[in-house]
mmCIF file of C-alpha atoms in Angstrom:
data_model
loop_
_atom_site.group_PDB
_atom_site.id
_atom_site.type_symbol
_atom_site.label_atom_id
_atom_site.label_comp_id
_atom_site.label_asym_id
_atom_site.label_seq_id
_atom_site.Cartn_x
_atom_site.Cartn_y
_atom_site.Cartn_z
ATOM 1 C CA MET A 1496 12.519 34.267 -6.709
ATOM 2 C CA SER A 1497 14.932 33.222 -4.074
ATOM 3 C CA SER A 1498 17.344 30.600 -4.809
ATOM 4 C CA GLU A 1499 15.537 28.298 -2.531
ATOM 5 C CA SER A 1500 12.801 28.696 -5.201
ATOM 6 C CA LEU A 1501 14.721 28.476 -7.713
ATOM 7 C CA ARG A 1502 16.128 24.643 -6.559
ATOM 8 C CA ASP A 1503 12.427 23.650 -5.880
ATOM 9 C CA ARG A 1504 11.486 24.564 -9.385
ATOM 10 C CA ASP A 1505 14.356 22.162 -10.396
ATOM 11 C CA ARG A 1506 13.971 19.615 -9.146
ATOM 12 C CA PRO A 1507 10.812 16.819 -10.259
ATOM 13 C CA LEU A 1508 7.322 17.300 -9.382
ATOM 14 C CA LEU A 1509 5.142 14.119 -8.547
ATOM 15 C CA VAL A 1510 1.505 14.724 -8.346
ATOM 16 C CA ALA A 1511 -0.464 11.724 -6.542
ATOM 17 C CA LEU A 1512 -4.016 10.724 -7.407
ATOM 18 C CA VAL A 1513 -5.073 8.457 -5.099
ATOM 19 C CA ASP A 1514 -8.466 7.073 -4.132
ATOM 20 C CA GLY A 1515 -8.689 7.456 -0.711
ATOM 21 C CA ARG A 1516 -13.007 7.007 -0.180
ATOM 22 C CA PRO A 1517 -14.241 6.100 1.954
ATOM 23 C CA GLY A 1518 -15.522 2.269 1.845
ATOM 24 C CA VAL A 1519 -12.531 2.091 -0.658
ATOM 25 C CA GLY A 1520 -10.078 0.684 1.773
ATOM 26 C CA ALA A 1521 -6.212 2.070 2.502
ATOM 27 C CA GLY A 1522 -4.244 -0.188 0.197
ATOM 28 C CA HIS A 1523 -4.688 2.424 -2.780
ATOM 29 C CA LEU A 1524 -3.303 4.951 -0.140
ATOM 30 C CA GLY A 1525 -0.559 2.836 1.570
ATOM 31 C CA ARG A 1526 1.346 1.939 -1.630
ATOM 32 C CA SER A 1527 1.359 5.367 -3.471
ATOM 33 C CA LEU A 1528 2.503 6.569 -0.280
ATOM 34 C CA ALA A 1529 5.273 4.609 -0.121
ATOM 35 C CA VAL A 1530 6.415 5.777 -3.458
ATOM 36 C CA VAL A 1531 5.798 9.325 -2.100
ATOM 37 C CA GLU A 1532 8.269 8.076 0.105
ATOM 38 C CA ALA A 1533 10.728 7.015 -2.159
ATOM 39 C CA TRP A 1534 10.587 10.006 -4.592
ATOM 40 C CA VAL A 1535 11.173 12.567 -2.179
ATOM 41 C CA ALA A 1536 14.028 10.518 -0.231
ATOM 42 C CA GLY A 1537 15.624 10.649 -4.037
ATOM 43 C CA GLY A 1538 14.767 14.112 -3.940
ATOM 44 C CA GLY A 1539 11.829 15.432 -6.085
ATOM 45 C CA ARG A 1540 9.111 16.921 -4.785
ATOM 46 C CA ALA A 1541 5.719 15.978 -4.194
ATOM 47 C CA LEU A 1542 1.851 16.488 -3.595
ATOM 48 C CA LEU A 1543 -1.213 15.179 -3.111
ATOM 49 C CA ALA A 1544 -4.040 15.839 -4.936
ATOM 50 C CA ASP A 1545 -7.055 17.338 -3.778
ATOM 51 C CA ASP A 1546 -9.372 15.687 -5.545
ATOM 52 C CA GLN A 1547 -11.031 13.457 -2.921
ATOM 53 C CA PRO A 1548 -11.852 13.715 0.817
ATOM 54 C CA LEU A 1549 -9.045 11.739 2.389
ATOM 55 C CA PRO A 1550 -9.086 10.340 6.079
ATOM 56 C CA ASP A 1551 -7.192 13.019 7.978
ATOM 57 C CA GLU A 1552 -4.348 10.533 9.161
ATOM 58 C CA TRP A 1553 -3.605 9.683 5.788
ATOM 59 C CA ARG A 1554 -3.340 13.702 4.715
ATOM 60 C CA GLU A 1555 -1.162 13.935 7.906
ATOM 61 C CA ARG A 1556 1.012 10.715 6.563
ATOM 62 C CA TYR A 1557 1.698 12.104 3.521
ATOM 63 C CA ALA A 1558 2.739 15.637 4.802
ATOM 64 C CA ALA A 1559 5.174 14.441 7.251
ATOM 65 C CA ALA A 1560 6.479 11.841 4.151
ATOM 66 C CA GLY A 1561 6.728 15.710 2.119
ATOM 67 C CA ALA A 1562 3.810 15.299 0.085
ATOM 68 C CA PRO A 1563 1.149 17.944 1.405
ATOM 69 C CA ILE A 1564 -2.017 18.541 -0.341
ATOM 70 C CA GLY A 1565 -1.984 21.171 -3.508
ATOM 71 C CA THR A 1566 -1.994 21.420 -7.027
ATOM 72 C CA GLY A 1567 0.758 22.034 -9.702
ATOM 73 C CA ALA A 1568 2.305 20.865 -13.265
ATOM 74 C CA PRO A 1569 3.792 17.213 -12.542
ATOM 75 C CA ASP A 1570 6.398 16.058 -13.949
ATOM 76 C CA VAL A 1571 4.981 12.786 -12.927
ATOM 77 C CA LEU A 1572 1.585 11.780 -12.099
ATOM 78 C CA LEU A 1573 0.958 8.682 -9.811
ATOM 79 C CA VAL A 1574 -2.775 7.303 -10.452
ATOM 80 C CA ASP A 1575 -4.001 4.965 -7.645
ATOM 81 C CA GLY A 1576 -7.674 4.020 -7.551
ATOM 82 C CA TYR A 1577 -10.438 2.124 -9.875
ATOM 83 C CA GLY A 1578 -12.598 4.931 -10.598
ATOM 84 C CA PHE A 1579 -9.849 7.466 -12.249
ATOM 85 C CA ASP A 1580 -10.854 6.986 -16.065
ATOM 86 C CA ASP A 1581 -8.965 9.121 -18.379
ATOM 87 C CA ARG A 1582 -10.902 11.975 -18.367
ATOM 88 C CA ALA A 1583 -9.763 12.604 -14.538
ATOM 89 C CA VAL A 1584 -6.144 11.666 -16.003
ATOM 90 C CA GLY A 1585 -6.597 13.508 -18.747
ATOM 91 C CA SER A 1586 -7.255 16.548 -16.795
ATOM 92 C CA ARG A 1587 -4.458 16.127 -14.509
ATOM 93 C CA ARG A 1588 -1.408 15.217 -16.718
ATOM 94 C CA GLY A 1589 -0.306 17.884 -19.483
ATOM 95 C CA SER A 1590 2.716 16.530 -19.869
ATOM 96 C CA ALA A 1591 3.486 14.941 -17.494
ATOM 97 C CA ALA A 1592 4.489 11.187 -17.336
ATOM 98 C CA VAL A 1593 1.432 8.816 -15.668
ATOM 99 C CA VAL A 1594 2.295 5.981 -13.658
ATOM 100 C CA SER A 1595 -0.394 3.651 -12.553
ATOM 101 C CA ILE A 1596 -0.465 1.012 -9.660
ATOM 102 C CA ASP A 1597 -3.340 -1.512 -10.380
ATOM 103 C CA ASP A 1598 -4.374 -4.946 -9.759
ATOM 104 C CA ARG A 1599 -4.605 -7.014 -13.184
ATOM 105 C CA GLU A 1600 -5.957 -3.969 -14.812
ATOM 106 C CA ARG A 1601 -9.014 -3.834 -12.626
ATOM 107 C CA SER A 1602 -8.669 0.094 -13.468
ATOM 108 C CA GLY A 1603 -9.791 -0.099 -16.992
ATOM 109 C CA ARG A 1604 -7.592 1.393 -19.938
ATOM 110 C CA ARG A 1605 -6.187 4.756 -19.688
ATOM 111 C CA ALA A 1606 -3.720 6.238 -21.069
ATOM 112 C CA ILE A 1607 -0.529 5.562 -18.904
ATOM 113 C CA ASP A 1608 3.290 5.423 -19.531
ATOM 114 C CA LEU A 1609 3.935 2.832 -16.979
ATOM 115 C CA ALA A 1610 2.045 0.566 -14.696
ATOM 116 C CA VAL A 1611 3.043 -1.017 -11.504
ATOM 117 C CA ASP A 1612 1.409 -4.406 -10.874
ATOM 118 C CA VAL A 1613 2.012 -6.671 -7.461
ATOM 119 C CA GLU A 1614 -0.360 -9.556 -8.233
ATOM 120 C CA PRO A 1615 1.643 -12.171 -9.876
ATOM 121 C CA PRO A 1616 1.226 -12.388 -13.805
ATOM 122 C CA ALA A 1617 -1.115 -14.980 -15.137
ATOM 123 C CA GLY A 1618 0.764 -18.195 -16.388
ATOM 124 C CA GLY A 1619 2.877 -19.466 -13.576
ATOM 125 C CA ALA A 1620 5.575 -16.890 -13.694
ATOM 126 C CA THR A 1621 6.711 -14.665 -10.812
ATOM 127 C CA THR A 1622 7.958 -11.260 -12.484
ATOM 128 C CA ARG A 1623 7.427 -9.879 -15.740
ATOM 129 C CA VAL A 1624 8.458 -6.515 -16.903
ATOM 130 C CA THR A 1625 7.541 -5.695 -20.564
ATOM 131 C CA SER A 1626 9.121 -3.359 -22.948
ATOM 132 C CA VAL A 1627 6.661 -1.819 -25.224
ATOM 133 C CA ARG A 1628 4.448 1.396 -23.911
ATOM 134 C CA PRO A 1629 2.996 1.054 -21.674
ATOM 135 C CA LEU A 1630 5.948 -0.537 -19.404
ATOM 136 C CA ARG A 1631 4.732 -2.906 -16.949
ATOM 137 C CA CYS A 1632 6.399 -4.213 -13.945
ATOM 138 C CA THR A 1633 4.188 -7.142 -12.491
ATOM 139 C CA GLY A 1634 5.255 -9.164 -9.532
ATOM 140 C CA PRO A 1635 5.235 -9.400 -5.698
ATOM 141 C CA ARG A 1636 9.318 -8.329 -6.527
ATOM 142 C CA TYR A 1637 7.570 -4.474 -6.858
ATOM 143 C CA ALA A 1638 5.403 -4.056 -3.752
ATOM 144 C CA LEU A 1639 5.062 -0.967 -2.385
ATOM 145 C CA LEU A 1640 6.221 -0.955 1.126
ATOM 146 C CA ARG A 1641 6.067 1.960 3.309
ATOM 147 C CA ARG A 1642 9.301 3.149 4.499
ATOM 148 C CA GLU A 1643 8.980 2.454 8.399
ATOM 149 C CA VAL A 1644 7.243 -0.733 7.380
ATOM 150 C CA VAL A 1645 10.904 -2.199 5.724
ATOM 151 C CA ALA A 1646 12.952 -0.384 8.173
ATOM 152 C CA ALA A 1647 11.156 -2.646 11.168
ATOM 153 C CA ALA A 1648 12.118 -5.738 8.672
ATOM 154 C CA ASP A 1649 15.766 -5.277 9.785
ATOM 155 C CA PRO A 1650 17.035 -8.162 12.001
ATOM 156 C CA SER A 1651 19.328 -5.961 14.115
ATOM 157 C CA HIS A 1652 15.376 -3.908 14.963
ATOM 158 C CA ARG A 1653 13.646 -6.641 15.950
ATOM 159 C CA PRO A 1654 12.973 -7.565 19.243
ATOM 160 C CA ASP A 1655 14.147 -10.507 21.456
ATOM 161 C CA ALA A 1656 11.603 -12.985 21.599
ATOM 162 C CA THR A 1657 9.778 -13.463 24.962
ATOM 163 C CA GLU A 1658 8.309 -16.527 26.361
ATOM 164 C CA GLY A 1659 4.946 -15.914 27.514
ATOM 165 C CA PRO A 1660 1.455 -15.798 25.432
ATOM 166 C CA LEU A 1661 1.873 -16.056 20.946
ATOM 167 C CA ARG A 1662 1.143 -12.596 20.252
ATOM 168 C CA LEU A 1663 -1.301 -12.094 17.040
ATOM 169 C CA VAL A 1664 -1.609 -9.278 15.244
ATOM 170 C CA VAL A 1665 -5.441 -9.186 13.646
ATOM 171 C CA ALA A 1666 -5.325 -6.578 10.624
ATOM 172 C CA MET A 1667 -9.047 -6.504 9.185
ATOM 173 C CA GLY A 1668 -8.919 -4.572 5.833
ATOM 174 C CA GLY A 1669 -8.549 -0.147 5.861
ATOM 175 C CA ALA A 1670 -12.255 -0.323 5.589
ATOM 176 C CA PRO A 1671 -14.085 -3.315 6.999
ATOM 177 C CA THR A 1672 -17.402 -4.003 6.682
ATOM 178 C CA ALA A 1673 -19.864 -4.937 9.689
ATOM 179 C CA PRO A 1674 -19.727 -8.447 8.864
ATOM 180 C CA VAL A 1675 -16.213 -8.469 8.395
ATOM 181 C CA ARG A 1676 -15.754 -7.012 11.732
ATOM 182 C CA ALA A 1677 -17.896 -9.482 13.027
ATOM 183 C CA ALA A 1678 -15.873 -12.967 11.524
ATOM 184 C CA LEU A 1679 -12.605 -11.737 12.447
ATOM 185 C CA SER A 1680 -14.104 -10.839 16.091
ATOM 186 C CA SER A 1681 -15.506 -14.127 16.309
ATOM 187 C CA ALA A 1682 -12.347 -15.864 15.193
ATOM 188 C CA VAL A 1683 -10.390 -13.977 17.547
ATOM 189 C CA ARG A 1684 -12.575 -15.330 20.542
ATOM 190 C CA GLU A 1685 -12.039 -18.659 19.497
ATOM 191 C CA LEU A 1686 -8.902 -18.599 19.415
ATOM 192 C CA GLU A 1687 -8.051 -16.808 22.547
ATOM 193 C CA ALA A 1688 -10.731 -19.932 24.105
ATOM 194 C CA THR A 1689 -8.585 -22.470 23.331
ATOM 195 C CA THR A 1690 -4.552 -20.735 23.206
ATOM 196 C CA ASP A 1691 -2.824 -18.344 25.164
ATOM 197 C CA LEU A 1692 -2.529 -14.959 23.073
ATOM 198 C CA ALA A 1693 -1.703 -11.860 23.171
ATOM 199 C CA VAL A 1694 -3.762 -9.968 20.535
ATOM 200 C CA THR A 1695 -2.676 -6.192 18.920
ATOM 201 C CA TRP A 1696 -5.335 -4.958 16.442
ATOM 202 C CA LEU A 1697 -3.518 -3.428 13.650
ATOM 203 C CA GLN A 1698 -6.401 -0.765 12.401
ATOM 204 C CA GLY A 1699 -5.433 2.638 13.218
ATOM 205 C CA ARG A 1700 -1.677 2.165 14.504
ATOM 206 C CA ASP A 1701 0.916 4.304 13.122
ATOM 207 C CA ASP A 1702 3.706 1.861 14.153
ATOM 208 C CA VAL A 1703 2.532 -1.281 11.744
ATOM 209 C CA GLY A 1704 6.091 -2.420 11.318
ATOM 210 C CA ALA A 1705 6.885 -2.349 15.081
ATOM 211 C CA VAL A 1706 4.078 -4.610 15.845
ATOM 212 C CA LEU A 1707 4.883 -6.921 12.491
ATOM 213 C CA ALA A 1708 7.915 -7.154 13.841
ATOM 214 C CA ALA A 1709 6.824 -7.457 16.975
ATOM 215 C CA SER A 1710 4.251 -10.486 15.929
ATOM 216 C CA ASP A 1711 4.770 -14.190 15.752
ATOM 217 C CA LEU A 1712 0.940 -15.067 14.009
ATOM 218 C CA ALA A 1713 -1.187 -12.991 12.167
ATOM 219 C CA LEU A 1714 -4.691 -13.331 11.018
ATOM 220 C CA SER A 1715 -5.402 -10.386 8.213
ATOM 221 C CA ALA A 1716 -7.261 -9.794 5.413
ATOM 222 C CA ALA A 1717 -5.412 -10.643 2.067
ATOM 223 C CA GLY A 1718 -4.734 -6.725 0.743
ATOM 224 C CA SER A 1719 -1.635 -4.763 0.804
ATOM 225 C CA THR A 1720 -1.183 -6.098 4.678
ATOM 226 C CA ALA A 1721 -0.239 -9.433 3.198
ATOM 227 C CA TRP A 1722 2.709 -8.722 1.168
ATOM 228 C CA GLU A 1723 3.920 -6.644 4.493
ATOM 229 C CA LEU A 1724 3.484 -9.584 6.530
ATOM 230 C CA ALA A 1725 5.435 -11.555 4.138
ATOM 231 C CA LEU A 1726 8.777 -9.252 4.294
ATOM 232 C CA HIS A 1727 8.110 -9.699 8.030
ATOM 233 C CA GLY A 1728 8.376 -13.689 7.566
ATOM 234 C CA VAL A 1729 5.009 -13.968 9.989
ATOM 235 C CA PRO A 1730 2.643 -16.965 9.410
ATOM 236 C CA ALA A 1731 -0.497 -15.629 8.491
ATOM 237 C CA ALA A 1732 -4.094 -17.017 7.999
ATOM 238 C CA LEU A 1733 -4.770 -14.710 4.926
ATOM 239 C CA VAL A 1734 -9.052 -13.505 4.551
ATOM 240 C CA PRO A 1735 -9.558 -12.118 0.985
ATOM 241 C CA VAL A 1736 -12.474 -9.159 2.247
ATOM 242 C CA ALA A 1737 -13.021 -8.242 -1.495
ATOM 243 C CA ASP A 1738 -12.811 -9.616 -4.689
ATOM 244 C CA ASN A 1739 -9.552 -7.949 -5.510
ATOM 245 C CA GLN A 1740 -7.808 -9.669 -2.463
ATOM 246 C CA VAL A 1741 -8.450 -13.014 -3.987
ATOM 247 C CA PRO A 1742 -5.251 -13.626 -6.544
ATOM 248 C CA VAL A 1743 -3.633 -12.185 -3.393
ATOM 249 C CA ALA A 1744 -4.023 -14.636 -0.939
ATOM 250 C CA ALA A 1745 -3.770 -17.365 -3.968
ATOM 251 C CA ALA A 1746 -0.144 -15.765 -4.819
ATOM 252 C CA VAL A 1747 0.715 -15.759 -1.015
ATOM 253 C CA ALA A 1748 -0.438 -19.207 -0.132
ATOM 254 C CA ALA A 1749 1.469 -20.607 -3.394
ATOM 255 C CA ALA A 1750 4.690 -18.929 -2.492
ATOM 256 C CA GLY A 1751 4.503 -20.928 1.133
#
């Protein structure tokens, strides 16, 4: 066995089990990628579980972050998706610690060690950390944002403000339905009829951070992009396009 293989074996392995099925959207994939990026940057190894067909562009993003598709005995199993029950988790976990990214326990009850939930806890608090198992980190403080989005929020990376049309970014979500596409497209046409706008559609872009950094305002689904817009300080009209986005829109609105 080579010295490189021995070094690799000493590095803890994270396996990401992420729901990226058609129609689910990209929120699970995006926030889990943020965890993978941080894990690999900290010296760990990572793999993307091959349980489900995933969009090619997301497979490539995970591979570029150091998490190719593969199998292995994890030290940490990262689970993000409402459809993974105890059986799915148990078949993967072995002796691993299980970290679940969830939205107000919409995934149901499953055996985990740590839960991360960016949605504000009930009762008016903004952040909550529990000390009993499973540990829970709750609130926007724990928003999971990809490296390129965070880096572009650095003021030194922002483009200079320019005169001219307002720069509107439109984010329909990772898997917009036909009614969502129609509604947002109609809204943009109405805005363009009365306002001088330069419109950028975010779907399919790899340079999300750069686009947000160069935007003056946003029209967006109220999913994970809402937290990215908040980081960049972009005023946004948020539209919940799924039930799990209603609390996000309410929380961002309450925070101003």
